[in-house]
XYZ file of C-alpha atoms in Angstrom:
427
model
C 14.222 70.255 -10.288
C 10.660 71.544 -10.172
C 8.066 71.005 -7.461
C 4.450 70.013 -7.993
C 1.331 69.771 -5.857
C 0.138 66.524 -4.304
C -3.239 67.323 -5.880
C -1.849 67.816 -9.368
C -3.650 71.022 -10.394
C -1.155 73.750 -9.447
C 1.664 74.879 -11.764
C 5.166 73.547 -11.047
C 7.432 75.885 -9.086
C 11.154 76.349 -8.512
C 13.054 75.476 -5.333
C 12.990 79.115 -4.235
C 9.229 79.283 -4.741
C 8.817 76.013 -2.828
C 10.795 77.448 0.098
C 8.566 80.533 0.279
C 5.305 78.638 -0.189
C 2.970 77.300 2.461
C 0.590 75.410 0.203
C 0.237 74.970 -3.535
C -2.487 77.047 -5.164
C -4.797 73.995 -5.368
C -4.515 73.401 -1.614
C -2.020 70.552 -1.858
C 1.528 70.207 -0.560
C 4.624 70.495 -2.709
C 6.771 67.498 -3.644
C 9.613 67.071 -6.162
C 8.297 66.239 -9.633
C 10.632 63.228 -9.664
C 12.499 61.383 -6.919
C 16.235 61.044 -7.644
C 17.625 57.513 -7.260
C 20.953 57.121 -5.475
C 23.250 54.399 -6.821
C 25.326 52.031 -4.698
C 28.464 53.829 -5.876
C 27.126 57.148 -4.589
C 26.084 55.520 -1.312
C 29.608 54.194 -0.956
C 31.032 57.682 -1.511
C 28.710 59.077 1.155
C 29.872 56.650 3.877
C 32.732 58.935 4.903
C 30.580 62.071 5.213
C 29.679 63.752 8.471
C 26.068 64.776 9.001
C 26.409 68.375 7.668
C 28.257 67.159 4.554
C 25.668 64.436 3.995
C 22.847 66.968 4.336
C 24.504 69.074 1.636
C 24.948 66.081 -0.664
C 21.319 65.018 -0.320
C 20.001 68.557 -0.740
C 22.105 68.748 -3.892
C 19.942 65.970 -5.338
C 16.923 68.290 -5.127
C 18.411 71.765 -5.665
C 19.715 72.773 -9.093
C 22.834 74.893 -9.462
C 20.758 77.655 -11.051
C 18.743 77.795 -7.798
C 21.727 77.719 -5.446
C 25.263 76.717 -6.498
C 26.551 73.743 -4.502
C 29.456 75.766 -3.088
C 27.031 78.298 -1.589
C 24.769 75.523 -0.320
C 27.751 74.011 1.494
C 28.597 77.329 3.156
C 24.994 77.918 4.212
C 24.817 74.494 5.843
C 28.156 74.956 7.605
C 26.746 78.140 9.130
C 23.453 76.399 9.946
C 25.083 73.637 11.968
C 27.603 75.870 13.717
C 25.582 75.932 16.963
C 25.390 72.142 17.256
C 27.461 70.204 19.736
C 30.259 68.018 18.326
C 30.454 64.565 19.950
C 33.080 61.881 20.407
C 32.343 60.507 16.949
C 33.316 63.901 15.525
C 29.751 64.579 14.424
C 26.620 66.369 15.603
C 24.364 63.276 15.730
C 25.736 60.374 17.797
C 24.462 56.858 17.115
C 24.263 55.091 20.472
C 23.983 51.310 20.875
C 22.067 50.298 23.999
C 22.590 47.115 25.983
C 19.413 45.685 24.470
C 21.059 46.001 21.056
C 18.817 48.741 19.693
C 20.613 51.734 18.216
C 19.396 55.255 18.993
C 20.149 58.104 16.596
C 20.250 61.253 18.715
C 19.033 64.177 16.618
C 18.542 66.546 19.536
C 21.898 68.220 20.116
C 20.970 71.601 18.644
C 20.103 74.878 20.362
C 16.616 73.840 21.540
C 17.467 70.159 22.113
C 14.935 68.819 19.599
C 15.423 67.234 16.187
C 13.703 70.107 14.417
C 16.760 72.284 15.009
C 18.508 70.330 12.240
C 16.103 71.308 9.478
C 15.078 74.704 10.891
C 18.641 75.981 11.021
C 19.057 75.219 7.319
C 15.661 76.618 6.343
C 16.561 79.876 8.089
C 19.876 80.149 6.247
C 18.197 79.456 2.905
C 15.497 82.053 3.567
C 18.069 84.655 4.556
C 20.144 83.914 1.434
C 17.252 84.621 -0.919
C 15.915 87.589 1.050
C 19.318 89.303 1.023
C 19.419 88.949 -2.750
C 15.919 90.355 -3.255
C 15.916 92.907 -0.420
C 12.480 91.611 0.599
C 11.038 90.655 3.977
C 9.059 87.529 4.855
C 6.602 86.457 7.540
C 6.821 82.846 8.681
C 3.784 81.269 10.345
C 4.225 78.416 12.829
C 1.661 76.291 14.635
C 3.242 74.338 17.462
C 2.747 72.349 20.629
C 6.367 72.990 21.554
C 9.373 71.818 19.576
C 8.556 73.332 16.172
C 8.005 76.806 17.590
C 11.118 76.764 19.760
C 13.313 75.623 16.865
C 11.812 78.135 14.431
C 12.298 81.023 16.863
C 15.885 80.102 17.649
C 16.768 79.792 13.968
C 15.561 83.277 12.984
C 15.879 85.426 16.099
C 17.479 88.788 15.278
C 17.116 88.242 11.515
C 15.808 91.616 10.371
C 14.302 90.296 7.134
C 12.206 87.541 8.745
C 9.273 87.901 11.139
C 7.939 84.787 12.860
C 4.386 84.471 14.158
C 3.958 81.445 16.431
C 0.591 80.067 17.542
C 0.596 77.566 20.412
C -2.445 75.754 21.842
C -3.204 77.065 25.319
C -2.781 74.355 27.957
C -1.408 71.799 25.503
C 2.239 72.809 25.389
C 5.182 71.589 27.436
C 5.823 74.320 30.071
C 9.563 74.380 29.441
C 9.158 74.794 25.695
C 6.412 77.361 26.227
C 8.869 79.445 28.246
C 11.491 78.966 25.527
C 9.077 80.681 23.152
C 7.348 83.266 25.325
C 10.500 84.664 26.944
C 12.170 85.637 23.664
C 12.204 89.420 23.416
C 13.577 90.041 19.908
C 11.440 92.348 17.801
C 10.962 89.839 14.973
C 9.405 87.146 17.222
C 5.667 87.157 17.959
C 4.102 84.369 20.063
C 0.378 83.904 20.675
C -1.619 81.369 22.675
C -4.735 80.072 20.942
C -7.792 78.195 22.105
C -8.115 74.723 20.643
C -5.758 72.020 19.414
C -2.810 71.944 17.048
C -5.104 70.477 14.379
C -7.421 73.480 14.682
C -4.424 75.801 14.474
C -3.337 74.060 11.270
C -6.720 74.861 9.719
C -6.324 78.558 10.566
C -2.774 78.619 9.234
C -3.856 77.096 5.923
C -6.616 79.685 5.567
C -4.085 82.470 6.121
C -1.522 81.022 3.715
C -4.156 80.482 1.016
C -5.279 84.136 1.226
C -3.692 85.763 -1.843
C -4.151 89.332 -0.588
C -2.458 88.601 2.737
C 0.376 86.829 0.970
C 0.951 89.773 -1.340
C 1.097 92.123 1.654
C 3.210 90.054 4.079
C 5.093 87.564 1.871
C 3.959 84.679 4.076
C 5.290 81.150 4.317
C 5.337 78.451 6.958
C 8.212 76.857 8.824
C 6.051 73.877 9.748
C 6.675 70.657 7.860
C 4.096 71.720 5.272
C 7.177 73.429 3.832
C 8.892 71.048 1.415
C 12.388 72.159 2.430
C 11.813 70.881 5.974
C 11.069 67.431 4.552
C 14.049 67.528 2.197
C 16.434 68.199 5.071
C 14.963 65.464 7.271
C 15.850 62.849 4.636
C 19.465 63.099 5.824
C 18.777 61.258 9.093
C 17.715 58.102 7.261
C 20.791 57.952 5.073
C 22.970 58.735 8.078
C 21.359 55.966 10.149
C 21.794 53.423 7.369
C 25.357 54.366 6.443
C 26.506 54.313 10.063
C 24.783 51.029 10.908
C 25.867 48.921 7.937
C 29.177 48.174 6.305
C 29.934 48.276 2.567
C 28.107 45.480 0.718
C 26.998 43.621 3.869
C 23.474 43.241 2.506
C 21.654 44.145 5.707
C 18.497 46.152 5.764
C 17.914 48.663 8.513
C 14.581 49.147 10.220
C 14.125 52.748 11.278
C 11.498 53.405 13.927
C 10.066 56.898 13.880
C 7.931 58.785 16.438
C 5.106 60.156 14.304
C 2.888 63.196 14.789
C 2.512 65.388 11.712
C 4.129 62.657 9.560
C 6.882 64.919 8.243
C 9.601 62.594 9.479
C 7.959 59.472 8.071
C 7.448 61.324 4.760
C 11.182 61.973 4.638
C 11.814 58.300 5.333
C 9.450 57.295 2.529
C 11.408 59.516 0.126
C 14.661 57.920 1.300
C 13.191 54.503 0.413
C 12.112 55.769 -3.010
C 15.649 57.063 -3.517
C 16.826 53.460 -3.187
C 17.869 53.286 0.471
C 17.338 49.688 1.745
C 15.384 50.519 4.878
C 12.126 49.406 6.442
C 9.962 52.069 8.050
C 8.067 51.658 11.284
C 5.883 54.484 12.536
C 5.154 54.865 16.242
C 2.044 56.867 17.142
C 0.450 57.673 20.474
C -3.301 57.444 21.053
C -3.787 60.111 18.383
C -3.717 57.191 15.998
C -5.121 58.316 12.633
C -2.265 56.722 10.685
C -2.577 53.456 12.640
C -6.319 53.309 11.979
C -5.821 54.168 8.311
C -3.303 51.372 7.773
C -5.478 48.851 9.586
C -8.893 49.807 8.248
C -8.221 51.705 5.037
C -10.334 54.661 6.127
C -9.146 58.208 6.778
C -11.100 59.716 9.659
C -10.171 61.931 12.600
C -11.456 62.391 16.108
C -10.648 64.833 18.886
C -6.991 65.151 19.835
C -6.033 63.421 23.088
C -3.488 64.837 25.523
C -0.592 62.417 26.016
C 2.898 62.451 27.493
C 4.221 62.587 23.921
C 2.567 65.983 23.480
C 4.258 66.980 20.211
C 2.562 63.957 18.626
C -0.921 64.962 19.825
C -2.151 65.439 16.262
C -5.251 63.841 14.794
C -4.682 64.815 11.159
C -1.010 64.470 10.163
C -0.457 67.376 7.774
C 2.012 65.379 5.688
C -0.292 62.412 5.195
C -1.111 63.833 1.775
C 2.523 63.429 0.737
C 2.631 59.877 2.087
C -0.458 58.988 0.066
C 1.049 60.423 -3.106
C 4.236 58.385 -2.688
C 2.199 55.248 -1.930
C 0.057 55.782 -5.027
C 3.027 56.152 -7.354
C 2.265 59.832 -7.930
C -1.404 59.266 -8.785
C -2.477 62.898 -8.368
C -6.129 62.221 -9.228
C -6.428 59.527 -6.559
C -4.865 61.717 -3.866
C -6.999 64.706 -4.842
C -10.151 62.570 -4.669
C -9.246 61.178 -1.241
C -8.414 64.575 0.226
C -11.429 66.321 -1.345
C -13.761 63.640 -0.020
C -12.208 63.872 3.429
C -12.423 67.669 3.513
C -16.082 67.570 2.437
C -17.326 64.684 4.589
C -14.708 64.058 7.276
C -14.206 60.492 6.039
C -12.484 58.962 3.011
C -11.665 55.401 1.977
C -8.352 54.716 0.268
C -8.313 52.943 -3.106
C -7.207 49.341 -2.680
C -3.958 49.680 -4.620
C -2.945 52.770 -2.648
C -3.696 51.072 0.659
C -1.693 47.986 -0.301
C 1.382 50.019 -1.252
C 1.045 52.039 1.952
C 0.949 48.855 4.035
C 3.919 47.460 2.105
C 5.912 50.644 2.763
C 5.129 51.553 6.384
C 4.290 49.513 9.453
C 2.614 51.351 12.310
C 2.071 50.630 15.999
C 0.130 52.555 18.629
C 1.624 53.269 22.064
C -0.415 54.439 25.046
C 0.619 56.595 27.991
C 1.198 53.619 30.304
C 3.521 52.000 27.752
C 5.418 55.270 27.318
C 6.174 55.468 31.048
C 6.976 51.759 31.293
C 9.372 51.947 28.323
C 11.190 54.921 29.840
C 11.507 52.974 33.114
C 12.649 49.670 31.629
C 15.117 51.267 29.219
C 16.723 53.136 32.099
C 16.906 49.989 34.226
C 18.296 47.818 31.437
C 20.599 50.290 29.693
C 20.908 53.337 31.981
C 19.650 55.393 29.055
C 16.960 58.022 29.524
C 14.338 58.479 26.794
C 12.024 61.411 26.170
C 8.329 60.377 25.888
C 8.337 60.771 22.090
C 11.397 58.602 21.600
C 9.900 56.106 24.056
C 7.025 55.445 21.646
C 9.541 54.389 18.996
C 11.593 52.329 21.462
C 8.450 50.467 22.522
C 7.761 49.548 18.890
C 11.343 48.434 18.320
C 11.216 46.220 21.396
C 7.821 44.837 20.414
C 9.395 43.456 17.253
C 12.372 42.064 19.156
C 14.656 43.390 16.454
C 17.972 44.710 17.661
C 21.424 45.535 16.393
C 24.834 44.980 17.890
C 27.346 42.190 18.417
C 25.339 40.120 20.927
C 22.274 39.214 18.912
C 20.209 36.360 20.283
C 20.078 33.218 18.094
C 17.238 33.316 15.620
C 16.968 37.092 15.398
C 16.666 38.368 11.819
C 19.649 40.006 10.127
C 18.038 43.413 10.426
C 19.265 46.313 12.509
C 16.838 48.565 14.362
C 17.491 52.267 14.722
C 15.207 54.392 16.860
C 14.994 58.063 15.922
C 15.463 60.082 19.116
C 13.632 63.352 18.552
C 14.159 65.270 21.792
C 16.475 65.429 24.754
C 14.978 63.925 27.907
């Protein structure tokens, strides 16, 4: 499997090169040159797998044996998930059914209690594997408003071959997660506060990663979701949600509702759909609603980031939108390059009609304000005695808006579709 740029002008690279790459040389993001399709027979075989085993099986669809043999990949992932809590279902990600019928997939039982632990722990193991072979060192850049930085730091602390440089926006970070980052004393961890927003930090990070001289000197990469391997590992949650919600050959589709900031998670869900998984995707955004506006009006434009209770979603330009557009266009590199070039030059870009139609057919999006976040947390606690974090509350609000639920006590007339909310952080 080779990896190509969303903009179509950079040479294809190997899995190892994709892991240690921030951006392609033409400024795009890396994606697999083809999307593997999973057959019903393979899906049936995967039904018995626990989350770590499923992650290995899915990664094996994108990683050739000459990159990493499957037996080594399995061992790396076993080590990666060793710090995760095992639950009553014998797995690290419980699927909880609430009294309102909605299922919640809890992805936050790792060391920093956020879903990014799942992918970060594997990325760290993969980096260490290659660096031990080469004897090299690497510098990982991270821009964060909280959960990404905490998970990245925890995954690599005390690794002598990996330095992490974290940039967090001053005054825009959850105080608890800020302390989780700034109180780490290991020599390979470096945390800086920056003026401005996460979006502005992303611009600086791209400039650094695109600087060839700096890359030659420091062997730089990113552990943000710009990194393809982060996206690859997040695909697992969608297969896990589907396989643990449906039975063999029952014909149901599953709607998966995803809190969306940088659009890495929704990109992973889009890939899962392209792989043949019968799911419907619903994206929940806060008032930083670029994706919502794009789907409704067909125009890509960004404003100033707003501070919300769902702070990790306070992003005006989702960095993975470029990947989403490529998948929606059917890998039309020229169209994506034209959209992104126009946007970078003028701040505004209109999507081609065919791309916009496929995007609307593939992803539904709803916007959730601060008042609705608080009200959803309150009502979910009162109705189900289940406490949501603000990010997960945005997805729960969208699921309840559609009145789609799963479970044995469905109201008459409800569609035969199950709803699974992705829970991204511990409350």
